Amino acid sequence: NAGVMQNPRHLVRRRGQEARLRCSPMKGHSHVYWYRQLPEEGLKFMVYLQKENIIDESGMPKERFSAEFPKEGPSILRIQQVVRGDSAAYFCASSPALNTEAFFGQGTRLTVV
Amino acid sequence: GIQVEQSPPDLILQEGANSTLRCNFSDSVNNLQWFHQNPWGQLINLFYIPSGTKQNGRLSATTVATERYSLLYISSSQTTDSGVYFCAVGNFGNEKLTFGTGTRLTIIP
């Protein structure tokens, strides 16, 4: 059973470009979460999704950030018009049901130059 | 929202030593996990332990939910134990995990 798969592992974008981060949850997991880790800090919740629904986006910045988890395919975290402050590690997690153990992917390290 | 505090923030030990890491949280929880973030940045699940005691090899964990704390014990430390240990909690009606700021463990050969 493959773990949570994220790609790309590393992404470099120039200021103003778009970044697309992908996450395939573990098989049988329908709950997906995105977290952001700034350098030397803990992980901060961004958004929680189930198939085709955003359940909680209280941690998402109001502008430029969006997330989706379509019926088919991976979950996507999209950052438009990236700025230097978006440089961080973005982790995706999945769980099989509510209030169960969450498993994390290896993260995507975004660098904005 | 729920607050999570971890102590100590940094810990430097000789190989073979034992250690105890603590996680305090400010509200009732129905989810508590311990993770190890290795030097390559990968998050590794250690324990899912909203209550009770679990052991896995040299590692064990105890959560006393009524007193709002959890402890992670590492015995006979090895250099591969180095990294940052995070505690993360979730409470009722709130599916997200709130992470503590971590304990950075350095094991010296």
Short mmCIF file of N, CA, C and O in Angstrom, two decimals, chain A residues 2-87:
data_model
loop_
_atom_site.label_atom_id
_atom_site.label_comp_id
_atom_site.label_asym_id
_atom_site.label_seq_id
_atom_site.Cartn_x
_atom_site.Cartn_y
_atom_site.Cartn_z
N ALA A 2 0.88 1.94 -1.11
CA ALA A 2 1.73 3.12 -1.21
C ALA A 2 1.25 4.17 -0.23
O ALA A 2 0.08 4.25 0.11
N GLY A 3 2.19 4.98 0.23
CA GLY A 3 1.86 6.06 1.13
C GLY A 3 1.27 7.24 0.38
O GLY A 3 0.93 7.15 -0.80
N VAL A 4 1.17 8.37 1.07
CA VAL A 4 0.69 9.59 0.45
C VAL A 4 1.77 10.08 -0.52
O VAL A 4 2.93 10.21 -0.13
N MET A 5 1.38 10.32 -1.74
CA MET A 5 2.34 10.71 -2.77
C MET A 5 2.16 12.18 -3.12
O MET A 5 1.06 12.61 -3.48
N GLN A 6 3.24 12.94 -3.03
CA GLN A 6 3.22 14.33 -3.41
C GLN A 6 4.21 14.57 -4.53
O GLN A 6 5.30 14.00 -4.54
N ASN A 7 3.83 15.41 -5.44
CA ASN A 7 4.79 15.83 -6.46
C ASN A 7 4.48 17.23 -6.93
O ASN A 7 3.33 17.69 -6.83
N PRO A 8 5.50 17.97 -7.35
CA PRO A 8 6.89 17.54 -7.32
C PRO A 8 7.47 17.61 -5.92
O PRO A 8 6.85 18.17 -5.01
N ARG A 9 8.63 17.05 -5.71
CA ARG A 9 9.30 17.15 -4.41
C ARG A 9 9.89 18.54 -4.21
O ARG A 9 9.89 19.06 -3.10
N HIS A 10 10.39 19.10 -5.26
CA HIS A 10 10.96 20.44 -5.22
C HIS A 10 10.41 21.23 -6.40
O HIS A 10 10.27 20.69 -7.50
N LEU A 11 10.10 22.49 -6.15
CA LEU A 11 9.53 23.35 -7.18
C LEU A 11 10.11 24.74 -7.03
O LEU A 11 10.06 25.32 -5.95
N VAL A 12 10.65 25.26 -8.11
CA VAL A 12 11.19 26.62 -8.12
C VAL A 12 10.33 27.45 -9.05
O VAL A 12 10.10 27.05 -10.20
N ARG A 13 9.87 28.57 -8.56
CA ARG A 13 9.06 29.47 -9.36
C ARG A 13 9.59 30.89 -9.21
O ARG A 13 10.07 31.28 -8.15
N ARG A 14 9.46 31.65 -10.29
CA ARG A 14 9.80 33.08 -10.22
C ARG A 14 8.58 33.82 -9.67
O ARG A 14 7.43 33.37 -9.82
N ARG A 15 8.85 34.95 -9.04
CA ARG A 15 7.76 35.78 -8.53
C ARG A 15 6.75 36.07 -9.63
O ARG A 15 7.13 36.40 -10.76
N GLY A 16 5.47 35.91 -9.30
CA GLY A 16 4.42 36.17 -10.26
C GLY A 16 3.93 34.95 -11.01
O GLY A 16 2.86 34.99 -11.63
N GLN A 17 4.69 33.85 -10.96
CA GLN A 17 4.25 32.63 -11.64
C GLN A 17 3.25 31.88 -10.77
O GLN A 17 2.99 32.22 -9.62
N GLU A 18 2.71 30.81 -11.33
CA GLU A 18 1.77 29.95 -10.60
C GLU A 18 2.48 28.68 -10.15
O GLU A 18 3.34 28.16 -10.87
N ALA A 19 2.10 28.19 -9.00
CA ALA A 19 2.61 26.91 -8.50
C ALA A 19 1.45 25.95 -8.33
O ALA A 19 0.41 26.32 -7.77
N ARG A 20 1.62 24.72 -8.81
CA ARG A 20 0.62 23.67 -8.64
C ARG A 20 1.26 22.49 -7.93
O ARG A 20 2.21 21.91 -8.43
N LEU A 21 0.69 22.15 -6.78
CA LEU A 21 1.22 21.07 -5.97
C LEU A 21 0.18 19.95 -5.97
O LEU A 21 -1.01 20.21 -5.78
N ARG A 22 0.65 18.72 -6.15
CA ARG A 22 -0.27 17.58 -6.28
C ARG A 22 -0.12 16.61 -5.13
O ARG A 22 0.98 16.41 -4.61
N CYS A 23 -1.24 16.00 -4.77
CA CYS A 23 -1.24 15.04 -3.66
C CYS A 23 -2.19 13.91 -3.97
O CYS A 23 -3.39 14.13 -4.20
N SER A 24 -1.67 12.69 -3.96
CA SER A 24 -2.52 11.50 -4.09
C SER A 24 -2.59 10.83 -2.73
O SER A 24 -1.56 10.41 -2.19
N PRO A 25 -3.78 10.73 -2.14
CA PRO A 25 -3.89 10.15 -0.80
C PRO A 25 -3.62 8.65 -0.83
O PRO A 25 -3.57 8.03 -1.89
N MET A 26 -3.46 8.09 0.34
CA MET A 26 -3.32 6.64 0.46
C MET A 26 -4.60 5.98 -0.05
O MET A 26 -5.69 6.55 0.04
N LYS A 27 -4.45 4.77 -0.55
CA LYS A 27 -5.60 4.02 -1.06
C LYS A 27 -6.62 3.85 0.06
O LYS A 27 -6.29 3.48 1.19
N GLY A 28 -7.88 4.16 -0.26
CA GLY A 28 -8.94 4.00 0.73
C GLY A 28 -9.15 5.22 1.61
O GLY A 28 -10.06 5.24 2.43
N HIS A 29 -8.30 6.24 1.45
CA HIS A 29 -8.44 7.47 2.23
C HIS A 29 -9.21 8.51 1.43
O HIS A 29 -8.84 8.82 0.30
N SER A 30 -10.26 9.06 2.06
CA SER A 30 -11.07 10.05 1.36
C SER A 30 -10.94 11.45 1.96
O SER A 30 -11.61 12.38 1.51
N HIS A 31 -10.13 11.58 3.02
CA HIS A 31 -9.96 12.87 3.69
C HIS A 31 -8.55 13.35 3.39
O HIS A 31 -7.57 12.63 3.65
N VAL A 32 -8.44 14.57 2.89
CA VAL A 32 -7.13 15.14 2.52
C VAL A 32 -6.95 16.49 3.22
O VAL A 32 -7.89 17.28 3.30
N TYR A 33 -5.75 16.71 3.70
CA TYR A 33 -5.41 17.94 4.42
C TYR A 33 -4.13 18.51 3.83
O TYR A 33 -3.21 17.75 3.46
N TRP A 34 -4.06 19.83 3.77
CA TRP A 34 -2.82 20.50 3.37
C TRP A 34 -2.30 21.34 4.54
O TRP A 34 -3.08 22.03 5.22
N TYR A 35 -0.98 21.27 4.74
CA TYR A 35 -0.31 22.04 5.78
C TYR A 35 0.89 22.74 5.16
O TYR A 35 1.48 22.27 4.20
N ARG A 36 1.26 23.85 5.78
CA ARG A 36 2.44 24.59 5.33
C ARG A 36 3.44 24.68 6.50
O ARG A 36 3.04 24.93 7.64
N GLN A 37 4.71 24.49 6.16
CA GLN A 37 5.78 24.63 7.16
C GLN A 37 6.77 25.66 6.68
O GLN A 37 7.48 25.44 5.70
N LEU A 38 6.81 26.78 7.40
CA LEU A 38 7.82 27.80 7.13
C LEU A 38 9.13 27.35 7.78
O LEU A 38 9.12 26.56 8.73
N PRO A 39 10.26 27.86 7.30
CA PRO A 39 11.56 27.44 7.85
C PRO A 39 11.61 27.58 9.37
O PRO A 39 11.21 28.61 9.91
N GLU A 40 12.08 26.54 10.03
CA GLU A 40 12.28 26.53 11.48
C GLU A 40 10.97 26.67 12.26
O GLU A 40 10.99 27.08 13.42
N GLU A 41 9.86 26.33 11.66
CA GLU A 41 8.59 26.41 12.36
C GLU A 41 7.84 25.08 12.28
O GLU A 41 8.23 24.17 11.54
N GLY A 42 6.77 24.98 13.05
CA GLY A 42 5.91 23.80 12.98
C GLY A 42 4.99 23.89 11.78
O GLY A 42 4.99 24.86 11.03
N LEU A 43 4.19 22.86 11.61
CA LEU A 43 3.26 22.83 10.49
C LEU A 43 1.98 23.57 10.86
O LEU A 43 1.47 23.45 11.97
N LYS A 44 1.45 24.32 9.87
CA LYS A 44 0.22 25.06 10.07
C LYS A 44 -0.85 24.56 9.10
O LYS A 44 -0.59 24.46 7.89
N PHE A 45 -2.02 24.29 9.62
CA PHE A 45 -3.13 23.81 8.82
C PHE A 45 -3.55 24.84 7.78
O PHE A 45 -3.59 26.04 8.07
N MET A 46 -3.85 24.36 6.58
CA MET A 46 -4.37 25.25 5.54
C MET A 46 -5.81 24.90 5.17
O MET A 46 -6.70 25.74 5.29
N VAL A 47 -6.04 23.64 4.75
CA VAL A 47 -7.35 23.29 4.21
C VAL A 47 -7.59 21.80 4.37
O VAL A 47 -6.65 21.00 4.36
N TYR A 48 -8.89 21.46 4.52
CA TYR A 48 -9.32 20.07 4.66
C TYR A 48 -10.37 19.81 3.58
O TYR A 48 -11.34 20.57 3.46
N LEU A 49 -10.18 18.74 2.80
CA LEU A 49 -11.08 18.44 1.71
C LEU A 49 -11.51 16.97 1.75
O LEU A 49 -10.75 16.12 2.21
N GLN A 50 -12.71 16.74 1.28
CA GLN A 50 -13.14 15.41 0.89
C GLN A 50 -13.44 15.47 -0.60
O GLN A 50 -13.44 16.54 -1.18
N LYS A 51 -13.72 14.34 -1.19
CA LYS A 51 -13.94 14.31 -2.64
C LYS A 51 -14.95 15.38 -3.06
O LYS A 51 -16.08 15.41 -2.58
N GLU A 52 -14.48 16.28 -3.93
CA GLU A 52 -15.30 17.34 -4.53
C GLU A 52 -15.81 18.37 -3.53
O GLU A 52 -16.63 19.22 -3.91
N ASN A 53 -15.37 18.34 -2.29
CA ASN A 53 -15.85 19.30 -1.30
C ASN A 53 -14.71 19.88 -0.48
O ASN A 53 -13.83 19.13 -0.04
N ILE A 54 -14.76 21.18 -0.26
CA ILE A 54 -13.88 21.81 0.71
C ILE A 54 -14.64 21.87 2.02
O ILE A 54 -15.71 22.47 2.10
N ILE A 55 -14.09 21.22 3.06
CA ILE A 55 -14.79 21.13 4.34
C ILE A 55 -14.38 22.27 5.26
O ILE A 55 -15.20 22.86 5.95
N ASP A 56 -13.09 22.58 5.30
CA ASP A 56 -12.58 23.63 6.20
C ASP A 56 -11.40 24.29 5.51
O ASP A 56 -10.40 23.64 5.25
N GLU A 57 -11.53 25.55 5.20
CA GLU A 57 -10.42 26.30 4.57
C GLU A 57 -10.00 27.47 5.45
O GLU A 57 -9.50 28.48 4.97
N SER A 58 -10.17 27.31 6.74
CA SER A 58 -9.90 28.41 7.67
C SER A 58 -8.43 28.82 7.73
O SER A 58 -8.11 29.91 8.17
N GLY A 59 -7.53 27.95 7.29
CA GLY A 59 -6.11 28.28 7.33
C GLY A 59 -5.56 28.77 6.00
O GLY A 59 -4.37 29.07 5.89
N MET A 60 -6.40 28.90 5.03
CA MET A 60 -5.94 29.32 3.70
C MET A 60 -5.88 30.85 3.64
O MET A 60 -6.81 31.54 4.06
N PRO A 61 -4.80 31.39 3.08
CA PRO A 61 -4.79 32.84 2.83
C PRO A 61 -5.96 33.21 1.92
O PRO A 61 -6.39 32.41 1.08
N LYS A 62 -6.46 34.41 2.12
CA LYS A 62 -7.71 34.80 1.44
C LYS A 62 -7.52 34.97 -0.05
O LYS A 62 -8.45 34.78 -0.84
N GLU A 63 -6.32 35.32 -0.46
CA GLU A 63 -6.09 35.57 -1.88
C GLU A 63 -4.99 34.65 -2.41
O GLU A 63 -4.12 34.21 -1.66
N ARG A 64 -5.05 34.36 -3.65
CA ARG A 64 -4.04 33.64 -4.45
C ARG A 64 -3.99 32.15 -4.20
O ARG A 64 -3.41 31.43 -5.00
N PHE A 65 -4.52 31.66 -3.12
CA PHE A 65 -4.45 30.23 -2.80
C PHE A 65 -5.80 29.57 -3.04
O PHE A 65 -6.85 30.11 -2.67
N SER A 66 -5.77 28.37 -3.63
CA SER A 66 -6.99 27.60 -3.79
C SER A 66 -6.64 26.12 -3.74
O SER A 66 -5.49 25.73 -3.97
N ALA A 67 -7.63 25.30 -3.42
CA ALA A 67 -7.40 23.85 -3.35
C ALA A 67 -8.62 23.14 -3.89
O ALA A 67 -9.75 23.64 -3.82
N GLU A 68 -8.37 21.95 -4.43
CA GLU A 68 -9.46 21.12 -4.92
C GLU A 68 -9.10 19.66 -4.74
O GLU A 68 -7.93 19.28 -4.67
N PHE A 69 -10.14 18.83 -4.70
CA PHE A 69 -9.96 17.38 -4.62
C PHE A 69 -11.06 16.80 -5.51
O PHE A 69 -12.16 16.50 -5.05
N PRO A 70 -10.77 16.68 -6.80
CA PRO A 70 -11.82 16.27 -7.74
C PRO A 70 -12.22 14.81 -7.57
O PRO A 70 -11.53 14.03 -6.89
N LYS A 71 -13.32 14.46 -8.21
CA LYS A 71 -13.82 13.09 -8.13
C LYS A 71 -12.76 12.10 -8.62
O LYS A 71 -12.60 11.01 -8.06
N GLU A 72 -12.07 12.46 -9.68
CA GLU A 72 -10.99 11.64 -10.20
C GLU A 72 -9.68 12.42 -10.13
O GLU A 72 -9.65 13.59 -10.47
N GLY A 73 -8.63 11.75 -9.72
CA GLY A 73 -7.33 12.40 -9.74
C GLY A 73 -6.91 12.93 -8.39
O GLY A 73 -7.64 12.84 -7.39
N PRO A 74 -5.71 13.52 -8.35
CA PRO A 74 -5.15 13.96 -7.08
C PRO A 74 -5.77 15.26 -6.58
O PRO A 74 -6.45 15.97 -7.33
N SER A 75 -5.49 15.57 -5.34
CA SER A 75 -5.81 16.88 -4.80
C SER A 75 -4.75 17.87 -5.30
O SER A 75 -3.57 17.52 -5.44
N ILE A 76 -5.17 19.09 -5.58
CA ILE A 76 -4.28 20.12 -6.09
C ILE A 76 -4.33 21.33 -5.16
O ILE A 76 -5.42 21.80 -4.81
N LEU A 77 -3.15 21.81 -4.78
CA LEU A 77 -3.04 23.11 -4.10
C LEU A 77 -2.42 24.06 -5.11
O LEU A 77 -1.35 23.80 -5.64
N ARG A 78 -3.13 25.14 -5.38
CA ARG A 78 -2.71 26.08 -6.41
C ARG A 78 -2.40 27.43 -5.77
O ARG A 78 -3.20 27.95 -4.99
N ILE A 79 -1.23 27.96 -6.12
CA ILE A 79 -0.83 29.28 -5.62
C ILE A 79 -0.59 30.15 -6.84
O ILE A 79 0.31 29.88 -7.65
N GLN A 80 -1.39 31.18 -6.97
CA GLN A 80 -1.23 32.10 -8.09
C GLN A 80 -0.32 33.26 -7.71
O GLN A 80 -0.25 33.65 -6.53
N GLN A 81 0.38 33.79 -8.71
CA GLN A 81 1.22 34.99 -8.54
C GLN A 81 2.08 34.87 -7.28
O GLN A 81 1.99 35.70 -6.37
N VAL A 82 2.91 33.84 -7.24
CA VAL A 82 3.69 33.56 -6.04
C VAL A 82 4.59 34.73 -5.68
O VAL A 82 5.07 35.48 -6.54
N VAL A 83 4.81 34.86 -4.36
CA VAL A 83 5.72 35.87 -3.80
C VAL A 83 6.75 35.14 -2.96
O VAL A 83 6.58 33.97 -2.62
N ARG A 84 7.83 35.86 -2.59
CA ARG A 84 8.92 35.22 -1.84
C ARG A 84 8.42 34.59 -0.54
O ARG A 84 8.89 33.54 -0.11
N GLY A 85 7.44 35.23 0.08
CA GLY A 85 6.91 34.72 1.35
C GLY A 85 6.18 33.40 1.23
O GLY A 85 5.86 32.77 2.24
N ASP A 86 5.89 32.96 0.00
CA ASP A 86 5.25 31.66 -0.20
C ASP A 86 6.25 30.51 -0.13
O ASP A 86 5.86 29.34 -0.11
N SER A 87 7.53 30.85 -0.12
CA SER A 87 8.57 29.81 -0.03
C SER A 87 8.39 29.04 1.27
O SER A 87 8.41 29.63 2.36
#
